[in-house]
Amino acid sequence: MSPRAPHAGHTGHTGAGSGVRRRKIVISIKTKLGALVVGAVLLTSGLALVAIRTSTEFRYITIFAMIATLLITQFVAQSLTAPLDEMNAVAGSISRGDFGRRVRGADRRDELGDLASTINRMADDLEAVDRHRKELVANVSHELRTPIAALRAVLENVVDGVSDADPETMRTALQQTERLGRLVETLLDLSRLDNGVTTLKVRRLEVWPYLSGVLREANLAASQRGLSTSSGLHNRTDVHLHLDVSPPDLAAYADAERLHQVVANLIDNAVKHSPSHGRVTVHARRGPWPDSLELEVEDEGPGIPEALRHTVFERFNRGSVPSQAGPGADGGTGLGLAIARWAVDLHGGSIGVAESSRGCRIHITLPGSIPARA
């Protein structure tokens, strides 16, 4: 329900007052230095007039004027150089890898305040990058350890004669090898994301056959060895996947490989958080522009709290909502949704969490024939 609109007269008065209160007067350093020069000249002139009218010797007036001017200059210089010294110290700490320090005085209304704000934002960004780097190392190490340990155990048993190299044993080894391959593919996608070297191969797609193939692969993988995607193995054969395309002959222009990444990662995330015997539905509709496409992936899980919706597409974000398959069941790297957003951005489209009365609903718009960003 929309909030009741306040009285028009009251709104206008409040807006004007708020605008005045929010207005920030900026005084540049050049203005301050100019004021210093003008103040020194006025002070000297005033003391000279006092000397003339009181018959005071000019040498005393000159000495007093010099002392007063030096004190004022020292005060102004201190107010300008002290922030620069602090900025130099903080920049030195950042260069040594300490991203925890921040520059005070970001609220100053001059160029030094702007510089302090810029340094603090840079420190925030570098701290986030450093945190992501450490998380990447930890996540990749965790993801690599499990399949390598399992593969090593299988091969050691075969070599030691504990087990035979029968199809079942080789199938287990193959599963772990495939898991390693998926992790490497995810890291390659991340590298392409960072370097911006990926180009699109846009072509016309028949939406129903294309999405049917994506869902069929997901169902087949789930029935054989768990849902096989870039974020891990999920033994969720109890979740039902459905496709809803309207009209049935819907067509769109997109990069088939990148769109597959988007849909597969969204299905993976939806299945991971679906309840037992839940339902995941992929909706496809004609978009607002020629050959454009609107996709929605909807599940029946707990959904995403509104306060967290702006963070779900960030890297390494595994979310605060536990997997419905149990603790530790997802085994994800936290990169799936970030890669989905990257692939959508390559198309010049948009992706976000839409309002839903139940579960989570991810809405995607691809512009189709509109020129995509390379």
PDB file of C-alpha atoms in Angstrom, residues 112-364:
ATOM      1  CA  LEU A 112      41.615  19.003   1.026  1.00  0.00           C
ATOM      2  CA  GLY A 113      38.242  17.646   2.124  1.00  0.00           C
ATOM      3  CA  ASP A 114      37.632  16.344  -1.400  1.00  0.00           C
ATOM      4  CA  LEU A 115      41.094  14.757  -1.448  1.00  0.00           C
ATOM      5  CA  ALA A 116      40.501  13.135   1.950  1.00  0.00           C
ATOM      6  CA  SER A 117      37.187  11.708   0.733  1.00  0.00           C
ATOM      7  CA  THR A 118      38.875  10.345  -2.402  1.00  0.00           C
ATOM      8  CA  ILE A 119      41.666   8.683  -0.381  1.00  0.00           C
ATOM      9  CA  ASN A 120      39.128   7.129   1.989  1.00  0.00           C
ATOM     10  CA  ARG A 121      37.087   5.766  -0.918  1.00  0.00           C
ATOM     11  CA  MET A 122      40.257   4.374  -2.472  1.00  0.00           C
ATOM     12  CA  ALA A 123      41.145   2.716   0.830  1.00  0.00           C
ATOM     13  CA  ASP A 124      37.639   1.221   1.027  1.00  0.00           C
ATOM     14  CA  ASP A 125      37.946  -0.157  -2.511  1.00  0.00           C
ATOM     15  CA  LEU A 126      41.430  -1.571  -1.912  1.00  0.00           C
ATOM     16  CA  GLU A 127      40.298  -3.130   1.359  1.00  0.00           C
ATOM     17  CA  ALA A 128      37.380  -4.768  -0.450  1.00  0.00           C
ATOM     18  CA  VAL A 129      39.681  -6.039  -3.217  1.00  0.00           C
ATOM     19  CA  ASP A 130      42.106  -7.430  -0.647  1.00  0.00           C
ATOM     20  CA  ARG A 131      39.250  -9.119   1.216  1.00  0.00           C
ATOM     21  CA  HIS A 132      37.938 -10.620  -2.015  1.00  0.00           C
ATOM     22  CA  ARG A 133      41.419 -11.880  -2.876  1.00  0.00           C
ATOM     23  CA  LYS A 134      41.750 -13.622   0.475  1.00  0.00           C
ATOM     24  CA  GLU A 135      38.243 -15.052   0.144  1.00  0.00           C
ATOM     25  CA  LEU A 136      39.063 -16.307  -3.350  1.00  0.00           C
ATOM     26  CA  VAL A 137      42.161 -18.127  -2.090  1.00  0.00           C
ATOM     27  CA  ALA A 138      40.209 -19.636   0.814  1.00  0.00           C
ATOM     28  CA  ASN A 139      37.243 -20.641  -1.361  1.00  0.00           C
ATOM     29  CA  VAL A 140      39.340 -22.106  -4.164  1.00  0.00           C
ATOM     30  CA  SER A 141      41.513 -23.998  -1.664  1.00  0.00           C
ATOM     31  CA  HIS A 142      38.399 -25.414  -0.028  1.00  0.00           C
ATOM     32  CA  GLU A 143      36.826 -26.332  -3.352  1.00  0.00           C
ATOM     33  CA  LEU A 144      40.006 -27.973  -4.663  1.00  0.00           C
ATOM     34  CA  ARG A 145      40.741 -29.960  -1.514  1.00  0.00           C
ATOM     35  CA  THR A 146      37.607 -32.107  -1.556  1.00  0.00           C
ATOM     36  CA  PRO A 147      37.684 -33.417  -5.153  1.00  0.00           C
ATOM     37  CA  ILE A 148      41.471 -33.840  -5.123  1.00  0.00           C
ATOM     38  CA  ALA A 149      41.313 -35.817  -1.870  1.00  0.00           C
ATOM     39  CA  ALA A 150      38.476 -37.993  -3.206  1.00  0.00           C
ATOM     40  CA  LEU A 151      40.244 -38.565  -6.541  1.00  0.00           C
ATOM     41  CA  ARG A 152      43.483 -39.422  -4.766  1.00  0.00           C
ATOM     42  CA  ALA A 153      41.717 -41.921  -2.522  1.00  0.00           C
ATOM     43  CA  VAL A 154      40.084 -43.654  -5.495  1.00  0.00           C
ATOM     44  CA  LEU A 155      43.346 -43.896  -7.427  1.00  0.00           C
ATOM     45  CA  GLU A 156      45.318 -45.078  -4.381  1.00  0.00           C
ATOM     46  CA  ASN A 157      42.791 -47.851  -3.789  1.00  0.00           C
ATOM     47  CA  VAL A 158      43.120 -48.957  -7.411  1.00  0.00           C
ATOM     48  CA  VAL A 159      46.931 -48.835  -7.324  1.00  0.00           C
ATOM     49  CA  ASP A 160      47.114 -50.697  -3.984  1.00  0.00           C
ATOM     50  CA  GLY A 161      44.698 -53.347  -5.191  1.00  0.00           C
ATOM     51  CA  VAL A 162      42.092 -52.476  -2.574  1.00  0.00           C
ATOM     52  CA  SER A 163      39.506 -51.948  -5.304  1.00  0.00           C
ATOM     53  CA  ASP A 164      39.307 -52.863  -8.960  1.00  0.00           C
ATOM     54  CA  ALA A 165      39.279 -50.376 -11.802  1.00  0.00           C
ATOM     55  CA  ASP A 166      35.687 -51.266 -12.590  1.00  0.00           C
ATOM     56  CA  PRO A 167      33.197 -48.833 -14.223  1.00  0.00           C
ATOM     57  CA  GLU A 168      31.749 -47.769 -10.870  1.00  0.00           C
ATOM     58  CA  THR A 169      35.160 -46.823  -9.475  1.00  0.00           C
ATOM     59  CA  MET A 170      36.103 -44.991 -12.656  1.00  0.00           C
ATOM     60  CA  ARG A 171      32.755 -43.185 -12.592  1.00  0.00           C
ATOM     61  CA  THR A 172      33.569 -41.881  -9.117  1.00  0.00           C
ATOM     62  CA  ALA A 173      36.957 -40.656 -10.308  1.00  0.00           C
ATOM     63  CA  LEU A 174      35.312 -39.051 -13.342  1.00  0.00           C
ATOM     64  CA  GLN A 175      32.859 -37.174 -11.121  1.00  0.00           C
ATOM     65  CA  GLN A 176      35.678 -35.606  -9.127  1.00  0.00           C
ATOM     66  CA  THR A 177      37.593 -34.765 -12.304  1.00  0.00           C
ATOM     67  CA  GLU A 178      34.500 -33.072 -13.713  1.00  0.00           C
ATOM     68  CA  ARG A 179      34.107 -31.117 -10.497  1.00  0.00           C
ATOM     69  CA  LEU A 180      37.682 -29.857 -10.841  1.00  0.00           C
ATOM     70  CA  GLY A 181      36.958 -28.918 -14.444  1.00  0.00           C
ATOM     71  CA  ARG A 182      33.907 -26.902 -13.411  1.00  0.00           C
ATOM     72  CA  LEU A 183      35.940 -25.010 -10.831  1.00  0.00           C
ATOM     73  CA  VAL A 184      38.615 -24.196 -13.406  1.00  0.00           C
ATOM     74  CA  GLU A 185      35.911 -22.983 -15.806  1.00  0.00           C
ATOM     75  CA  THR A 186      34.496 -20.749 -13.078  1.00  0.00           C
ATOM     76  CA  LEU A 187      37.936 -19.245 -12.447  1.00  0.00           C
ATOM     77  CA  LEU A 188      38.384 -18.651 -16.181  1.00  0.00           C
ATOM     78  CA  ASP A 189      35.038 -16.848 -16.255  1.00  0.00           C
ATOM     79  CA  LEU A 190      36.183 -14.727 -13.335  1.00  0.00           C
ATOM     80  CA  SER A 191      39.401 -13.889 -15.180  1.00  0.00           C
ATOM     81  CA  ARG A 192      37.447 -12.878 -18.284  1.00  0.00           C
ATOM     82  CA  LEU A 193      35.205 -10.752 -16.098  1.00  0.00           C
ATOM     83  CA  ASP A 194      38.166  -8.890 -14.609  1.00  0.00           C
ATOM     84  CA  ASN A 195      40.052  -8.444 -17.876  1.00  0.00           C
ATOM     85  CA  GLY A 196      37.035  -7.569 -20.020  1.00  0.00           C
ATOM     86  CA  VAL A 197      38.307  -9.715 -22.903  1.00  0.00           C
ATOM     87  CA  THR A 198      35.101 -11.619 -23.597  1.00  0.00           C
ATOM     88  CA  THR A 199      33.187 -10.783 -26.759  1.00  0.00           C
ATOM     89  CA  LEU A 200      29.654 -11.842 -27.571  1.00  0.00           C
ATOM     90  CA  LYS A 201      28.601 -14.105 -30.426  1.00  0.00           C
ATOM     91  CA  VAL A 202      24.999 -13.008 -30.707  1.00  0.00           C
ATOM     92  CA  ARG A 203      22.665 -15.088 -32.851  1.00  0.00           C
ATOM     93  CA  ARG A 204      18.977 -15.776 -33.167  1.00  0.00           C
ATOM     94  CA  LEU A 205      17.682 -18.360 -30.693  1.00  0.00           C
ATOM     95  CA  GLU A 206      14.417 -20.239 -30.608  1.00  0.00           C
ATOM     96  CA  VAL A 207      13.676 -19.795 -26.917  1.00  0.00           C
ATOM     97  CA  TRP A 208      11.598 -22.927 -26.244  1.00  0.00           C
ATOM     98  CA  PRO A 209      14.062 -25.481 -27.703  1.00  0.00           C
ATOM     99  CA  TYR A 210      17.031 -23.633 -26.234  1.00  0.00           C
ATOM    100  CA  LEU A 211      15.705 -23.413 -22.661  1.00  0.00           C
ATOM    101  CA  SER A 212      14.334 -26.956 -22.889  1.00  0.00           C
ATOM    102  CA  GLY A 213      17.877 -28.131 -23.550  1.00  0.00           C
ATOM    103  CA  VAL A 214      19.239 -26.207 -20.550  1.00  0.00           C
ATOM    104  CA  LEU A 215      16.614 -27.676 -18.225  1.00  0.00           C
ATOM    105  CA  ARG A 216      17.074 -31.150 -19.693  1.00  0.00           C
ATOM    106  CA  GLU A 217      20.800 -30.997 -18.955  1.00  0.00           C
ATOM    107  CA  ALA A 218      20.073 -29.931 -15.380  1.00  0.00           C
ATOM    108  CA  ASN A 219      17.570 -32.739 -14.867  1.00  0.00           C
ATOM    109  CA  LEU A 220      19.890 -35.328 -16.419  1.00  0.00           C
ATOM    110  CA  ALA A 221      22.836 -34.220 -14.308  1.00  0.00           C
ATOM    111  CA  ALA A 222      20.730 -34.256 -11.152  1.00  0.00           C
ATOM    112  CA  SER A 223      19.462 -37.758 -11.788  1.00  0.00           C
ATOM    113  CA  GLN A 224      22.970 -39.132 -12.474  1.00  0.00           C
ATOM    114  CA  ARG A 225      25.325 -37.395 -10.047  1.00  0.00           C
ATOM    115  CA  GLY A 226      23.648 -34.299  -8.582  1.00  0.00           C
ATOM    116  CA  LEU A 227      22.946 -30.984 -10.269  1.00  0.00           C
ATOM    117  CA  SER A 228      26.111 -30.238 -12.246  1.00  0.00           C
ATOM    118  CA  THR A 229      26.920 -26.563 -12.505  1.00  0.00           C
ATOM    119  CA  SER A 230      29.834 -24.258 -11.956  1.00  0.00           C
ATOM    120  CA  SER A 231      29.129 -23.914  -8.248  1.00  0.00           C
ATOM    121  CA  GLY A 232      29.343 -27.546  -7.212  1.00  0.00           C
ATOM    122  CA  LEU A 233      27.486 -30.834  -6.915  1.00  0.00           C
ATOM    123  CA  HIS A 234      23.969 -30.914  -5.503  1.00  0.00           C
ATOM    124  CA  ASN A 235      22.161 -34.182  -4.909  1.00  0.00           C
ATOM    125  CA  ARG A 236      18.741 -32.591  -5.262  1.00  0.00           C
ATOM    126  CA  THR A 237      16.707 -34.974  -7.385  1.00  0.00           C
ATOM    127  CA  ASP A 238      13.559 -34.020  -5.454  1.00  0.00           C
ATOM    128  CA  VAL A 239      13.262 -30.537  -7.025  1.00  0.00           C
ATOM    129  CA  HIS A 240      11.105 -30.295 -10.153  1.00  0.00           C
ATOM    130  CA  LEU A 241      12.113 -27.993 -13.004  1.00  0.00           C
ATOM    131  CA  HIS A 242       9.437 -26.440 -15.219  1.00  0.00           C
ATOM    132  CA  LEU A 243       9.531 -24.236 -18.306  1.00  0.00           C
ATOM    133  CA  ASP A 244       6.938 -21.620 -19.278  1.00  0.00           C
ATOM    134  CA  VAL A 245       7.455 -19.892 -22.650  1.00  0.00           C
ATOM    135  CA  SER A 246       4.881 -17.566 -24.147  1.00  0.00           C
ATOM    136  CA  PRO A 247       4.302 -17.437 -27.052  1.00  0.00           C
ATOM    137  CA  PRO A 248       5.656 -20.907 -27.923  1.00  0.00           C
ATOM    138  CA  ASP A 249       7.445 -19.574 -31.043  1.00  0.00           C
ATOM    139  CA  LEU A 250       9.257 -16.890 -29.075  1.00  0.00           C
ATOM    140  CA  ALA A 251      12.698 -15.996 -30.484  1.00  0.00           C
ATOM    141  CA  ALA A 252      15.468 -13.724 -29.215  1.00  0.00           C
ATOM    142  CA  TYR A 253      18.993 -12.602 -30.017  1.00  0.00           C
ATOM    143  CA  ALA A 254      21.679 -13.557 -27.508  1.00  0.00           C
ATOM    144  CA  ASP A 255      25.007 -15.308 -27.051  1.00  0.00           C
ATOM    145  CA  ALA A 256      24.017 -18.943 -26.519  1.00  0.00           C
ATOM    146  CA  GLU A 257      26.977 -19.833 -24.295  1.00  0.00           C
ATOM    147  CA  ARG A 258      26.655 -16.783 -22.031  1.00  0.00           C
ATOM    148  CA  LEU A 259      22.892 -17.143 -21.752  1.00  0.00           C
ATOM    149  CA  HIS A 260      23.423 -20.778 -20.775  1.00  0.00           C
ATOM    150  CA  GLN A 261      25.675 -19.575 -17.953  1.00  0.00           C
ATOM    151  CA  VAL A 262      22.974 -17.215 -16.738  1.00  0.00           C
ATOM    152  CA  VAL A 263      20.135 -19.741 -16.734  1.00  0.00           C
ATOM    153  CA  ALA A 264      22.253 -22.616 -15.377  1.00  0.00           C
ATOM    154  CA  ASN A 265      23.584 -20.544 -12.479  1.00  0.00           C
ATOM    155  CA  LEU A 266      20.133 -19.223 -11.605  1.00  0.00           C
ATOM    156  CA  ILE A 267      18.639 -22.733 -11.694  1.00  0.00           C
ATOM    157  CA  ASP A 268      21.509 -23.962  -9.547  1.00  0.00           C
ATOM    158  CA  ASN A 269      20.862 -21.254  -6.975  1.00  0.00           C
ATOM    159  CA  ALA A 270      17.097 -21.840  -7.022  1.00  0.00           C
ATOM    160  CA  VAL A 271      17.443 -25.617  -6.606  1.00  0.00           C
ATOM    161  CA  LYS A 272      19.913 -25.142  -3.785  1.00  0.00           C
ATOM    162  CA  HIS A 273      17.370 -23.145  -1.749  1.00  0.00           C
ATOM    163  CA  SER A 274      14.225 -25.023  -2.740  1.00  0.00           C
ATOM    164  CA  PRO A 275      12.273 -27.056  -0.177  1.00  0.00           C
ATOM    165  CA  SER A 276      11.860 -30.794  -0.495  1.00  0.00           C
ATOM    166  CA  HIS A 277       9.796 -31.610  -3.607  1.00  0.00           C
ATOM    167  CA  GLY A 278       9.826 -27.929  -4.487  1.00  0.00           C
ATOM    168  CA  ARG A 279       9.307 -26.417  -7.902  1.00  0.00           C
ATOM    169  CA  VAL A 280      11.616 -24.181  -9.919  1.00  0.00           C
ATOM    170  CA  THR A 281      10.024 -22.473 -12.911  1.00  0.00           C
ATOM    171  CA  VAL A 282      11.754 -20.643 -15.764  1.00  0.00           C
ATOM    172  CA  HIS A 283       9.456 -18.085 -17.424  1.00  0.00           C
ATOM    173  CA  ALA A 284      10.239 -16.541 -20.830  1.00  0.00           C
ATOM    174  CA  ARG A 285       8.319 -13.626 -22.359  1.00  0.00           C
ATOM    175  CA  ARG A 286       8.755 -11.162 -25.202  1.00  0.00           C
ATOM    176  CA  GLY A 287      10.560  -8.030 -24.022  1.00  0.00           C
ATOM    177  CA  PRO A 288       9.674  -4.363 -24.565  1.00  0.00           C
ATOM    178  CA  TRP A 289      11.949  -3.971 -27.630  1.00  0.00           C
ATOM    179  CA  PRO A 290      12.164  -5.887 -30.927  1.00  0.00           C
ATOM    180  CA  ASP A 291      13.757  -9.313 -30.396  1.00  0.00           C
ATOM    181  CA  SER A 292      14.261  -8.565 -26.708  1.00  0.00           C
ATOM    182  CA  LEU A 293      13.668 -11.203 -24.060  1.00  0.00           C
ATOM    183  CA  GLU A 294      12.466 -11.229 -20.475  1.00  0.00           C
ATOM    184  CA  LEU A 295      13.362 -14.222 -18.304  1.00  0.00           C
ATOM    185  CA  GLU A 296      12.360 -15.086 -14.771  1.00  0.00           C
ATOM    186  CA  VAL A 297      13.621 -17.924 -12.578  1.00  0.00           C
ATOM    187  CA  GLU A 298      11.267 -18.533  -9.675  1.00  0.00           C
ATOM    188  CA  ASP A 299      11.564 -20.925  -6.743  1.00  0.00           C
ATOM    189  CA  GLU A 300       9.566 -21.777  -3.626  1.00  0.00           C
ATOM    190  CA  GLY A 301      12.355 -21.310  -1.097  1.00  0.00           C
ATOM    191  CA  PRO A 302      12.635 -18.824   1.765  1.00  0.00           C
ATOM    192  CA  GLY A 303      13.368 -15.916  -0.570  1.00  0.00           C
ATOM    193  CA  ILE A 304      15.884 -13.113  -0.166  1.00  0.00           C
ATOM    194  CA  PRO A 305      15.358 -10.412   2.482  1.00  0.00           C
ATOM    195  CA  GLU A 306      14.870  -6.993   0.918  1.00  0.00           C
ATOM    196  CA  ALA A 307      17.863  -5.575   2.785  1.00  0.00           C
ATOM    197  CA  LEU A 308      20.178  -8.142   1.140  1.00  0.00           C
ATOM    198  CA  ARG A 309      18.886  -7.998  -2.432  1.00  0.00           C
ATOM    199  CA  HIS A 310      21.485  -5.466  -3.564  1.00  0.00           C
ATOM    200  CA  THR A 311      24.333  -7.751  -2.469  1.00  0.00           C
ATOM    201  CA  VAL A 312      23.299 -11.132  -3.873  1.00  0.00           C
ATOM    202  CA  PHE A 313      25.134 -10.549  -7.163  1.00  0.00           C
ATOM    203  CA  GLU A 314      28.413  -9.625  -5.494  1.00  0.00           C
ATOM    204  CA  ARG A 315      31.357 -12.012  -5.713  1.00  0.00           C
ATOM    205  CA  PHE A 316      31.827 -14.581  -2.966  1.00  0.00           C
ATOM    206  CA  ASN A 317      28.429 -13.790  -1.487  1.00  0.00           C
ATOM    207  CA  ARG A 318      27.012 -17.133  -0.354  1.00  0.00           C
ATOM    208  CA  GLY A 319      24.015 -15.478   1.253  1.00  0.00           C
ATOM    209  CA  SER A 320      22.652 -15.665   4.764  1.00  0.00           C
ATOM    210  CA  VAL A 321      19.800 -18.037   3.911  1.00  0.00           C
ATOM    211  CA  PRO A 322      20.851 -21.666   4.523  1.00  0.00           C
ATOM    212  CA  SER A 323      20.523 -24.262   1.822  1.00  0.00           C
ATOM    213  CA  GLN A 324      17.398 -26.395   2.059  1.00  0.00           C
ATOM    214  CA  ALA A 325      19.577 -29.432   1.444  1.00  0.00           C
ATOM    215  CA  GLY A 326      21.241 -28.993   4.793  1.00  0.00           C
ATOM    216  CA  PRO A 327      24.358 -27.319   6.173  1.00  0.00           C
ATOM    217  CA  GLY A 328      27.349 -27.463   3.926  1.00  0.00           C
ATOM    218  CA  ALA A 329      25.366 -28.905   1.063  1.00  0.00           C
ATOM    219  CA  ASP A 330      25.883 -26.137  -1.420  1.00  0.00           C
ATOM    220  CA  GLY A 331      29.672 -26.255  -1.715  1.00  0.00           C
ATOM    221  CA  GLY A 332      29.500 -23.088  -3.766  1.00  0.00           C
ATOM    222  CA  THR A 333      32.206 -20.530  -4.438  1.00  0.00           C
ATOM    223  CA  GLY A 334      29.834 -17.576  -4.233  1.00  0.00           C
ATOM    224  CA  LEU A 335      30.555 -16.705  -7.868  1.00  0.00           C
ATOM    225  CA  GLY A 336      27.515 -18.107  -9.670  1.00  0.00           C
ATOM    226  CA  LEU A 337      25.237 -15.069  -9.423  1.00  0.00           C
ATOM    227  CA  ALA A 338      28.162 -12.693 -10.011  1.00  0.00           C
ATOM    228  CA  ILE A 339      28.931 -14.516 -13.274  1.00  0.00           C
ATOM    229  CA  ALA A 340      25.243 -14.390 -14.210  1.00  0.00           C
ATOM    230  CA  ARG A 341      25.204 -10.617 -13.735  1.00  0.00           C
ATOM    231  CA  TRP A 342      28.416 -10.308 -15.748  1.00  0.00           C
ATOM    232  CA  ALA A 343      26.923 -12.276 -18.663  1.00  0.00           C
ATOM    233  CA  VAL A 344      23.752 -10.171 -18.583  1.00  0.00           C
ATOM    234  CA  ASP A 345      25.797  -6.960 -18.487  1.00  0.00           C
ATOM    235  CA  LEU A 346      27.708  -8.140 -21.560  1.00  0.00           C
ATOM    236  CA  HIS A 347      24.391  -8.219 -23.394  1.00  0.00           C
ATOM    237  CA  GLY A 348      23.562  -4.705 -22.204  1.00  0.00           C
ATOM    238  CA  GLY A 349      20.659  -6.118 -20.184  1.00  0.00           C
ATOM    239  CA  SER A 350      19.588  -5.967 -16.558  1.00  0.00           C
ATOM    240  CA  ILE A 351      19.188  -8.501 -13.767  1.00  0.00           C
ATOM    241  CA  GLY A 352      17.713  -8.127 -10.307  1.00  0.00           C
ATOM    242  CA  VAL A 353      15.589  -9.636  -7.572  1.00  0.00           C
ATOM    243  CA  ALA A 354      11.900  -9.017  -8.267  1.00  0.00           C
ATOM    244  CA  GLU A 355       9.090  -8.841  -5.744  1.00  0.00           C
ATOM    245  CA  SER A 356       7.507 -12.212  -5.044  1.00  0.00           C
ATOM    246  CA  SER A 357       4.827 -13.366  -2.638  1.00  0.00           C
ATOM    247  CA  ARG A 358       6.650 -16.673  -2.223  1.00  0.00           C
ATOM    248  CA  GLY A 359      10.240 -17.738  -2.682  1.00  0.00           C
ATOM    249  CA  CYS A 360      12.741 -15.854  -4.806  1.00  0.00           C
ATOM    250  CA  ARG A 361      12.177 -14.458  -8.292  1.00  0.00           C
ATOM    251  CA  ILE A 362      15.108 -13.274 -10.417  1.00  0.00           C
ATOM    252  CA  HIS A 363      14.120 -11.079 -13.354  1.00  0.00           C
ATOM    253  CA  ILE A 364      16.312 -10.637 -16.450  1.00  0.00           C
TER     254      ILE A 364
END
